[in-house]
Coordinates of C-alpha atoms in Angstrom, one line a residue:
X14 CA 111.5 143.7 26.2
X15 CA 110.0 140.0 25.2
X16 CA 110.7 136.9 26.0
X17 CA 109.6 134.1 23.5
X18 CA 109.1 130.2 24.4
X19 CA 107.7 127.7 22.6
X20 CA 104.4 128.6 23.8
X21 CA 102.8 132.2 24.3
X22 CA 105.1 135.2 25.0
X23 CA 105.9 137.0 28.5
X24 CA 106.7 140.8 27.8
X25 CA 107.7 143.9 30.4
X26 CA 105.4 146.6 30.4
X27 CA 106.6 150.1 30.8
X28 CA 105.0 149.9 34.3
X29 CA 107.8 147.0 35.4
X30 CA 104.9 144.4 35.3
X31 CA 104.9 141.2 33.0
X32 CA 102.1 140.2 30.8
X33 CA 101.8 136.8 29.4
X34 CA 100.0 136.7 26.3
X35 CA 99.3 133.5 24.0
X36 CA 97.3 132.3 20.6
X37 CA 94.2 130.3 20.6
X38 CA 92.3 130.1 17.5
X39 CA 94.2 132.3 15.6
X40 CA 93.1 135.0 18.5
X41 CA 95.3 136.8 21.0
X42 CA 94.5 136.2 24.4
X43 CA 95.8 137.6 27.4
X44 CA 96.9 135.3 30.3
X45 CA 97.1 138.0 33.0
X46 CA 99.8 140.4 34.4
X47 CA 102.2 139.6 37.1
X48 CA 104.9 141.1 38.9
X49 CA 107.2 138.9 38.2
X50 CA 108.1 137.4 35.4
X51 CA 108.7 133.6 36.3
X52 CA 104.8 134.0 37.5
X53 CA 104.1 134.7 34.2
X54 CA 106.0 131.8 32.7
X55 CA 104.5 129.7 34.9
X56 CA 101.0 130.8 34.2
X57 CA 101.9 130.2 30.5
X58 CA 102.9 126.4 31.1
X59 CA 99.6 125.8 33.3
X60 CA 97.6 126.8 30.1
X61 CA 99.5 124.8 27.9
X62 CA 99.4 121.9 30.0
X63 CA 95.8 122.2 30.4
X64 CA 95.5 122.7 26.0
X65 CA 97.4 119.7 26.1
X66 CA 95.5 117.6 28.7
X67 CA 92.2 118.7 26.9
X68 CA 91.2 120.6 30.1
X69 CA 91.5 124.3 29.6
X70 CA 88.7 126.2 29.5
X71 CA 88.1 129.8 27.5
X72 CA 88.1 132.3 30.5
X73 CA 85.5 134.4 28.8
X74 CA 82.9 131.7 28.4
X75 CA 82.5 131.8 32.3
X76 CA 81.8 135.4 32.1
X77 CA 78.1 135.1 31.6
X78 CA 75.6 135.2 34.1
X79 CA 74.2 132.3 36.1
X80 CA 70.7 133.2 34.9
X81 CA 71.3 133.6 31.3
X82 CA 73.1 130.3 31.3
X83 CA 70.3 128.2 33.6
X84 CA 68.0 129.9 31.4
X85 CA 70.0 128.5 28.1
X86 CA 70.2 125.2 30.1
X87 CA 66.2 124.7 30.6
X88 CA 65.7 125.5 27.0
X89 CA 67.7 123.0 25.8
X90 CA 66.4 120.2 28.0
X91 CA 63.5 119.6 26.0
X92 CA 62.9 116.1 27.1
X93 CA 61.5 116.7 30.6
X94 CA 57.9 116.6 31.7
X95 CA 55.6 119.8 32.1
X96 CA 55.5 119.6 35.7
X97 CA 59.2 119.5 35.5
X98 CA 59.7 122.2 33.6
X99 CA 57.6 124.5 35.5
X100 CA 59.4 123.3 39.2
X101 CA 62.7 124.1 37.6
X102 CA 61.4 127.7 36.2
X103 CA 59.7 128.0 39.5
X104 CA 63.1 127.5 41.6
X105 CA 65.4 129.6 39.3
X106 CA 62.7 132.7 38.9
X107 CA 61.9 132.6 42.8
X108 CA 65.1 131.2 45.0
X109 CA 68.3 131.1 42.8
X110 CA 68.3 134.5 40.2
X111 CA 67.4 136.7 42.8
X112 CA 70.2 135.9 44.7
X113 CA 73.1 134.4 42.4
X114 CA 71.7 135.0 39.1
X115 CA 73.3 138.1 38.3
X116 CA 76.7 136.3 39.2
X117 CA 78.8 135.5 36.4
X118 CA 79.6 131.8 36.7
X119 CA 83.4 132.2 37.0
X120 CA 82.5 134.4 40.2
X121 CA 80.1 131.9 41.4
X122 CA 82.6 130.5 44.5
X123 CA 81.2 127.5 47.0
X124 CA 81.4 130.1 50.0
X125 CA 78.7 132.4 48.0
X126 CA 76.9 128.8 47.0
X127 CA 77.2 128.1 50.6
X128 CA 75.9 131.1 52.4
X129 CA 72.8 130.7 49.9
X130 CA 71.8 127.3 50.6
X131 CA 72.1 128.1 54.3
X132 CA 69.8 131.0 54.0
X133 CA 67.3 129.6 52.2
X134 CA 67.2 126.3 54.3
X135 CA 66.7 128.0 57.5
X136 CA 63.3 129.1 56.3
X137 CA 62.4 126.4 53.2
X138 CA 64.8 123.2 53.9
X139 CA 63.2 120.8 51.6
X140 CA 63.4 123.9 48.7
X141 CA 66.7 124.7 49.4
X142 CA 67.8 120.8 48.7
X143 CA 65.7 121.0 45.2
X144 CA 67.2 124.1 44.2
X145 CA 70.9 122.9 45.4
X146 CA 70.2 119.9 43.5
X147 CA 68.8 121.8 40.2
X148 CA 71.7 124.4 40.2
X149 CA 74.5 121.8 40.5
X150 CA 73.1 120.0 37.9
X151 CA 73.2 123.0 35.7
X152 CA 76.9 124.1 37.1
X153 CA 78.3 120.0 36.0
X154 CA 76.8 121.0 32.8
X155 CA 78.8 124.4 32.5
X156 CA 81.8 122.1 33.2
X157 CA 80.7 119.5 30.6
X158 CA 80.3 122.5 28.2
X159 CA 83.9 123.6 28.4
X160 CA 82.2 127.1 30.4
X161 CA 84.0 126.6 33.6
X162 CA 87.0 124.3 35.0
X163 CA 84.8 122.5 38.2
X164 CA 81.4 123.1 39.6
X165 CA 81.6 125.4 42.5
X166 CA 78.4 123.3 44.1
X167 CA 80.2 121.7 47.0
X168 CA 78.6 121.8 49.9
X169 CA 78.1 118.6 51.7
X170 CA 74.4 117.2 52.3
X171 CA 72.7 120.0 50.4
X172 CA 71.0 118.2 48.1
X173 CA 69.4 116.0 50.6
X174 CA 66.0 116.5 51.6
X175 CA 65.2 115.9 55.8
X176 CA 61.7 115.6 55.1
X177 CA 59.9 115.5 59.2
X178 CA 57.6 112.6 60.3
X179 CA 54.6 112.8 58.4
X180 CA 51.2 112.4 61.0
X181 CA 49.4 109.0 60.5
X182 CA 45.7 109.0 60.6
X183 CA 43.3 106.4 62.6
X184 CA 41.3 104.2 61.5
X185 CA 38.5 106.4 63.5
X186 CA 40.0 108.9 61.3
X187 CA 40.0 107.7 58.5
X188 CA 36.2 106.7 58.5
X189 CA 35.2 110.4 59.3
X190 CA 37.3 112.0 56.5
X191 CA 35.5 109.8 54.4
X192 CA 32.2 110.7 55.8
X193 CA 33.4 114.4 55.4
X194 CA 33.9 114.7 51.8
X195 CA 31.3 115.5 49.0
X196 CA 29.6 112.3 47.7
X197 CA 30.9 112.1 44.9
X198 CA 34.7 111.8 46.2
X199 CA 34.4 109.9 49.3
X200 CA 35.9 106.8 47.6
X201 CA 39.4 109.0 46.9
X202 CA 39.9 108.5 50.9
X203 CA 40.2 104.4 50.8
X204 CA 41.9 104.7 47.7
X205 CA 44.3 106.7 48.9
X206 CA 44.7 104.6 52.6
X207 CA 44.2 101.1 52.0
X208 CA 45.7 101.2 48.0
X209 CA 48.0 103.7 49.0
X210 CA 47.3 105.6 45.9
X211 CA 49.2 109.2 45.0
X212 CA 46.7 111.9 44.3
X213 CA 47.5 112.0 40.3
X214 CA 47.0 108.3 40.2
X215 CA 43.2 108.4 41.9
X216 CA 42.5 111.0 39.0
X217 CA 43.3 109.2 36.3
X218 CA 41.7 106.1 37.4
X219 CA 38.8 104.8 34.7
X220 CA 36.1 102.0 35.0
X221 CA 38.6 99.8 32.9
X222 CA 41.2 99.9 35.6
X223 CA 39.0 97.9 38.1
X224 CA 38.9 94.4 37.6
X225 CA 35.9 93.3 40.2
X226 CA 36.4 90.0 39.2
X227 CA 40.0 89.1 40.5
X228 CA 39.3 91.9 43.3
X229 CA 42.7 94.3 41.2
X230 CA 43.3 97.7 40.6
X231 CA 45.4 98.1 37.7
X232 CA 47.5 101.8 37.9
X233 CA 48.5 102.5 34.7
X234 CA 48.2 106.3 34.1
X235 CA 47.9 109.6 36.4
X236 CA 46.2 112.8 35.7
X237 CA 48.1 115.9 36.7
X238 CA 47.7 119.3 35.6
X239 CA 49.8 122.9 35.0
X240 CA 49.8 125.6 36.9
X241 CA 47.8 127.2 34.3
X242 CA 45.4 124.3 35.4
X243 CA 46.1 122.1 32.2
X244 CA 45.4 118.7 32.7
X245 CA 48.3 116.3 31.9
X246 CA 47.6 112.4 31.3
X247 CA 50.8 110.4 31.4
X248 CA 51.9 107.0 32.1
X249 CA 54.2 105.9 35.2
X250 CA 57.6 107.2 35.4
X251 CA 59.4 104.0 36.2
X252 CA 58.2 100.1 35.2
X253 CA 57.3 100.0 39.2
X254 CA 54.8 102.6 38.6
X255 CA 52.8 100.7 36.5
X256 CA 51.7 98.2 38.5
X257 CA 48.1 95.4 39.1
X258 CA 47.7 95.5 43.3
X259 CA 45.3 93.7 45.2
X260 CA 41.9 95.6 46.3
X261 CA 40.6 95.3 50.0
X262 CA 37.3 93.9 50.0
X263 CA 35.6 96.5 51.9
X264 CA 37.3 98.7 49.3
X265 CA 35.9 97.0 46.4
X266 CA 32.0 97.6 47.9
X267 CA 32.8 101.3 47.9
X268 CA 33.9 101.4 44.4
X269 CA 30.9 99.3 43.4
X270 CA 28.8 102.2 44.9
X271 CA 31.1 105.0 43.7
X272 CA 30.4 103.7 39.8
X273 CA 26.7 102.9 39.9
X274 CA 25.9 106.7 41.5
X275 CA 28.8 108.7 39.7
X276 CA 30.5 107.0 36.8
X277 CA 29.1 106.5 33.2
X278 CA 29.3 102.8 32.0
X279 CA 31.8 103.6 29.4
X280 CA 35.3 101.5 30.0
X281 CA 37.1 105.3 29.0
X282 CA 35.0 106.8 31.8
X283 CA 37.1 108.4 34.5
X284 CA 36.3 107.4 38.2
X285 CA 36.4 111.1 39.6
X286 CA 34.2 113.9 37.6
X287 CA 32.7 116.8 38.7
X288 CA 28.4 117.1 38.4
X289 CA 29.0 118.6 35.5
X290 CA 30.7 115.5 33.8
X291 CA 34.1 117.0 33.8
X292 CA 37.3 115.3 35.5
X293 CA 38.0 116.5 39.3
X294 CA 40.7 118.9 39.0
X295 CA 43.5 118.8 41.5
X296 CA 42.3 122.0 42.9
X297 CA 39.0 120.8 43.1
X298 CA 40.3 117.7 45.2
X299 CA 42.1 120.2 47.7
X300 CA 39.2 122.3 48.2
X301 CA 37.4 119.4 49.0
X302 CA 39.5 117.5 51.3
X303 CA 40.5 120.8 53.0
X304 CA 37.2 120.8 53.8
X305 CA 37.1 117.4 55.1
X306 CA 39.8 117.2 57.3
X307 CA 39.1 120.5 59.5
X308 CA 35.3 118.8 60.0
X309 CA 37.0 115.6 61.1
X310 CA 39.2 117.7 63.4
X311 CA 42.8 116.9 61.7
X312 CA 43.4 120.0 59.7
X313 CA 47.4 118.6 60.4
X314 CA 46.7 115.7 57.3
X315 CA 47.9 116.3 54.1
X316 CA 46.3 114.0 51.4
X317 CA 49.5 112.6 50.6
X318 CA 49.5 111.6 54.5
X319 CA 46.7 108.6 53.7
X320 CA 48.9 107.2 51.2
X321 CA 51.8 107.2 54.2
X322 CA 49.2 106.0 56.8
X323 CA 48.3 103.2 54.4
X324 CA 52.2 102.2 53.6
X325 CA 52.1 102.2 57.6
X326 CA 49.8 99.7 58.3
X327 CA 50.7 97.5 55.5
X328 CA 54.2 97.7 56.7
X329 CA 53.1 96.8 60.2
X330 CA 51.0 94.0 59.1
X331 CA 54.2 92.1 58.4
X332 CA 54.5 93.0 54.5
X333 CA 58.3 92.8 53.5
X334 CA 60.5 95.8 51.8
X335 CA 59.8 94.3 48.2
X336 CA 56.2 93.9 49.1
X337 CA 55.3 97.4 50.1
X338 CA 57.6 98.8 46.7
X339 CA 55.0 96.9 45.0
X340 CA 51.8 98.0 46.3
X341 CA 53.6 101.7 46.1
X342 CA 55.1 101.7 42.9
X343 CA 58.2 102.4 44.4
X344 CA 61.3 101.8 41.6
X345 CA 64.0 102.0 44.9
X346 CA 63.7 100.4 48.4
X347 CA 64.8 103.3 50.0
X348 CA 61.8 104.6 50.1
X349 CA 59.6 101.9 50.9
X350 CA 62.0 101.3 54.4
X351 CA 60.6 104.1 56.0
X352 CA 57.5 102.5 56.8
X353 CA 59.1 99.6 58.1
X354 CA 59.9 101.9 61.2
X355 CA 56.3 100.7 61.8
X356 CA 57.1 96.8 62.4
X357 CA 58.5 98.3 65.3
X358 CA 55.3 99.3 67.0
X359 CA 54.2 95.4 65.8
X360 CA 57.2 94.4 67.9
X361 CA 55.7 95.9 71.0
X362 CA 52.3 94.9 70.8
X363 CA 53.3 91.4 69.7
X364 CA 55.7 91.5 73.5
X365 CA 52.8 92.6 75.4
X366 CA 50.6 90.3 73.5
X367 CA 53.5 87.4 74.8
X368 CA 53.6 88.8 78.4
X369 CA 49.4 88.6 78.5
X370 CA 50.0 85.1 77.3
X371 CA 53.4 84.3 80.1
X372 CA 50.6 85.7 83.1
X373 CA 47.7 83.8 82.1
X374 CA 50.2 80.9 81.9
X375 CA 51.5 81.3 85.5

């Protein structure tokens, strides 16, 4: 027994159930069995709603796996940067396939997505938000792609990164890490603090980026590298990162010493080489400043942590949102107002600098 309707068919199968079958393509498809038969009906006008809408999806597409499909994904995105590339690989080889990637992306629910993230957050929270963040992007794509109906990546504030108070450095501090590291890269500690330089950009700094006349630094490239140790020159992200700031005087003096001991007088010559002439590699630096800071008794600073001490201090000399996005490079304020929680250390001294003046007053 059959029943026919304008679209597909519902038919009784000798075990009392109904299947509801339909054309797409040309091809046959099954749209499940039911017990009843107005179920199956009504499964049949769902699909032709959703042909008609432009919204239905083949339900085999969805059947491959999560890792064959993010690996597809990262293939095809051939415009993003090495280091990029290799952070992405990194997350899906080490904290998503193990877990979800023999999933088949239909069967890839938010509770399963859920349970994940909470998992790996208890142990790595700033890597669970990057590899919440990479997977959704790769699940709206599934949906772009017709693969599945809606991304099952819905859990709230997973993508957000709670990264803790970084530790600030003294100014003691900070003239004994510079007194701590090799000769030839004690000027990548001022650079970092009172330029508030990232690591990549220090590396890539030449003699030409120094103006010693006009007292300016002029960051218009950074030197990464691989994890195969490659070195990578590239130019700013964003039109913020490629910026002219204003050199400290004390700052410039070092750098006049740093290139008359350690820099050849070519404008192409880079800042920061080993003896043997080479550029510093990143893995060079670490050793170095790892070094460094245990002698100067903060083995809790991170390099990156001059760069927020510096950002500190500028904030709490009164510089404004827009002024510290400069002298960072930062495209967004956002992340620029986090050192402005420094202006409210100013605030105190400047009351207890008032009440000194109020006593001697009275």
């Amino acid at each position: 027994m059959s029943s026919r309707r304008h679209f597909g068919t519902v038919r009784k199968r000798p075990s009392g159930m109904w299947q509801a079958v339909y054309r797409e393509d040309g091809k046959l498809r099954s749209a499940g069995v039911f017990k009843q038969k107005a179920d199956a009906l009504a499964r049949l006008s769902e699909i032709e709603a959703d042909m008609r809408r432009g919204s239905w999806v083949d339900p085999r597409a969805g059947e491959i796996s999560v890792s064959r499909y993010a690996a597809e994904w990262l293939e095809r995105r051939t415009g993003l940067a090495i280091r990029t590339q290799e952070l992405y690989a990194y997350l899906l080889q080490k904290h998503i396939n193990p877990e979800l990637g023999d999933l088949s992306l239909v069967t890839l629910s938010p509770s399963k997505i859920r349970q994940w993230n909470s998992d790996l957050a208890k142990e790595h929270p700033s890597t669970a938000a990057k590899a919440y963040r990479l997977l959704s992007t790769i699940m709206k794509t599934a949906v772009i792609d017709g693969v599945i109906v809606s991304s099952p990546c819905r859990v709230v504030g997973a993508s957000t990164e709670h990264a803790e108070e970084r530790p600030l450095a003294t100014v003691s501090d900070i003239r004994t890490l510079t007194d701590a590291m090799p000769d030839r890269l004690k000027a990548v500690v001022p650079l970092a603090v009172w330029c508030q330089l990232r690591r990549g950009e220090i590396l890539g700094l030449r003699r030409s980026d120094i103006d010693f006349d006009n007292g300016v630094l002029h960051i218009e490239r950074s030197r990464t590298f691989s994890r195969n140790g490659t070195s990578i020159v590239k130019t700013p992200k964003t039109r913020s990162g490629r910026r002219v700031i204003a050199v400290p005087e004390m700052v410039i003096d070092v750098l006049t010493t740093h290139l008359d001991q350690f820099v050849s007088p070519s404008d192409d010559a880079i800042l920061f080489t080993s003896s043997s002439g080479l550029p510093v590699t990143a893995a060079a630096l670490q050793r170095a400043w790892t070094k460094a800071r245990v002698r100067a008794g903060r083995p809790d600073l991170h390099l990156h942590d001059l760069r927020h001490t510096g950002l500190t201090l500028a904030a709490a000399t009164g510089a404004t949102t827009a002024e510290l996005m400069h002298r960072a490079g930062h495209a967004s304020p956002d992340a620029a107002l986090r050192y402005q929680h420094a202006t409210r250390h100013r605030d105190q001294v400047i009351a207890k600098a008032l009440n000194r003046l109020g006593r001697d007053q009275s």
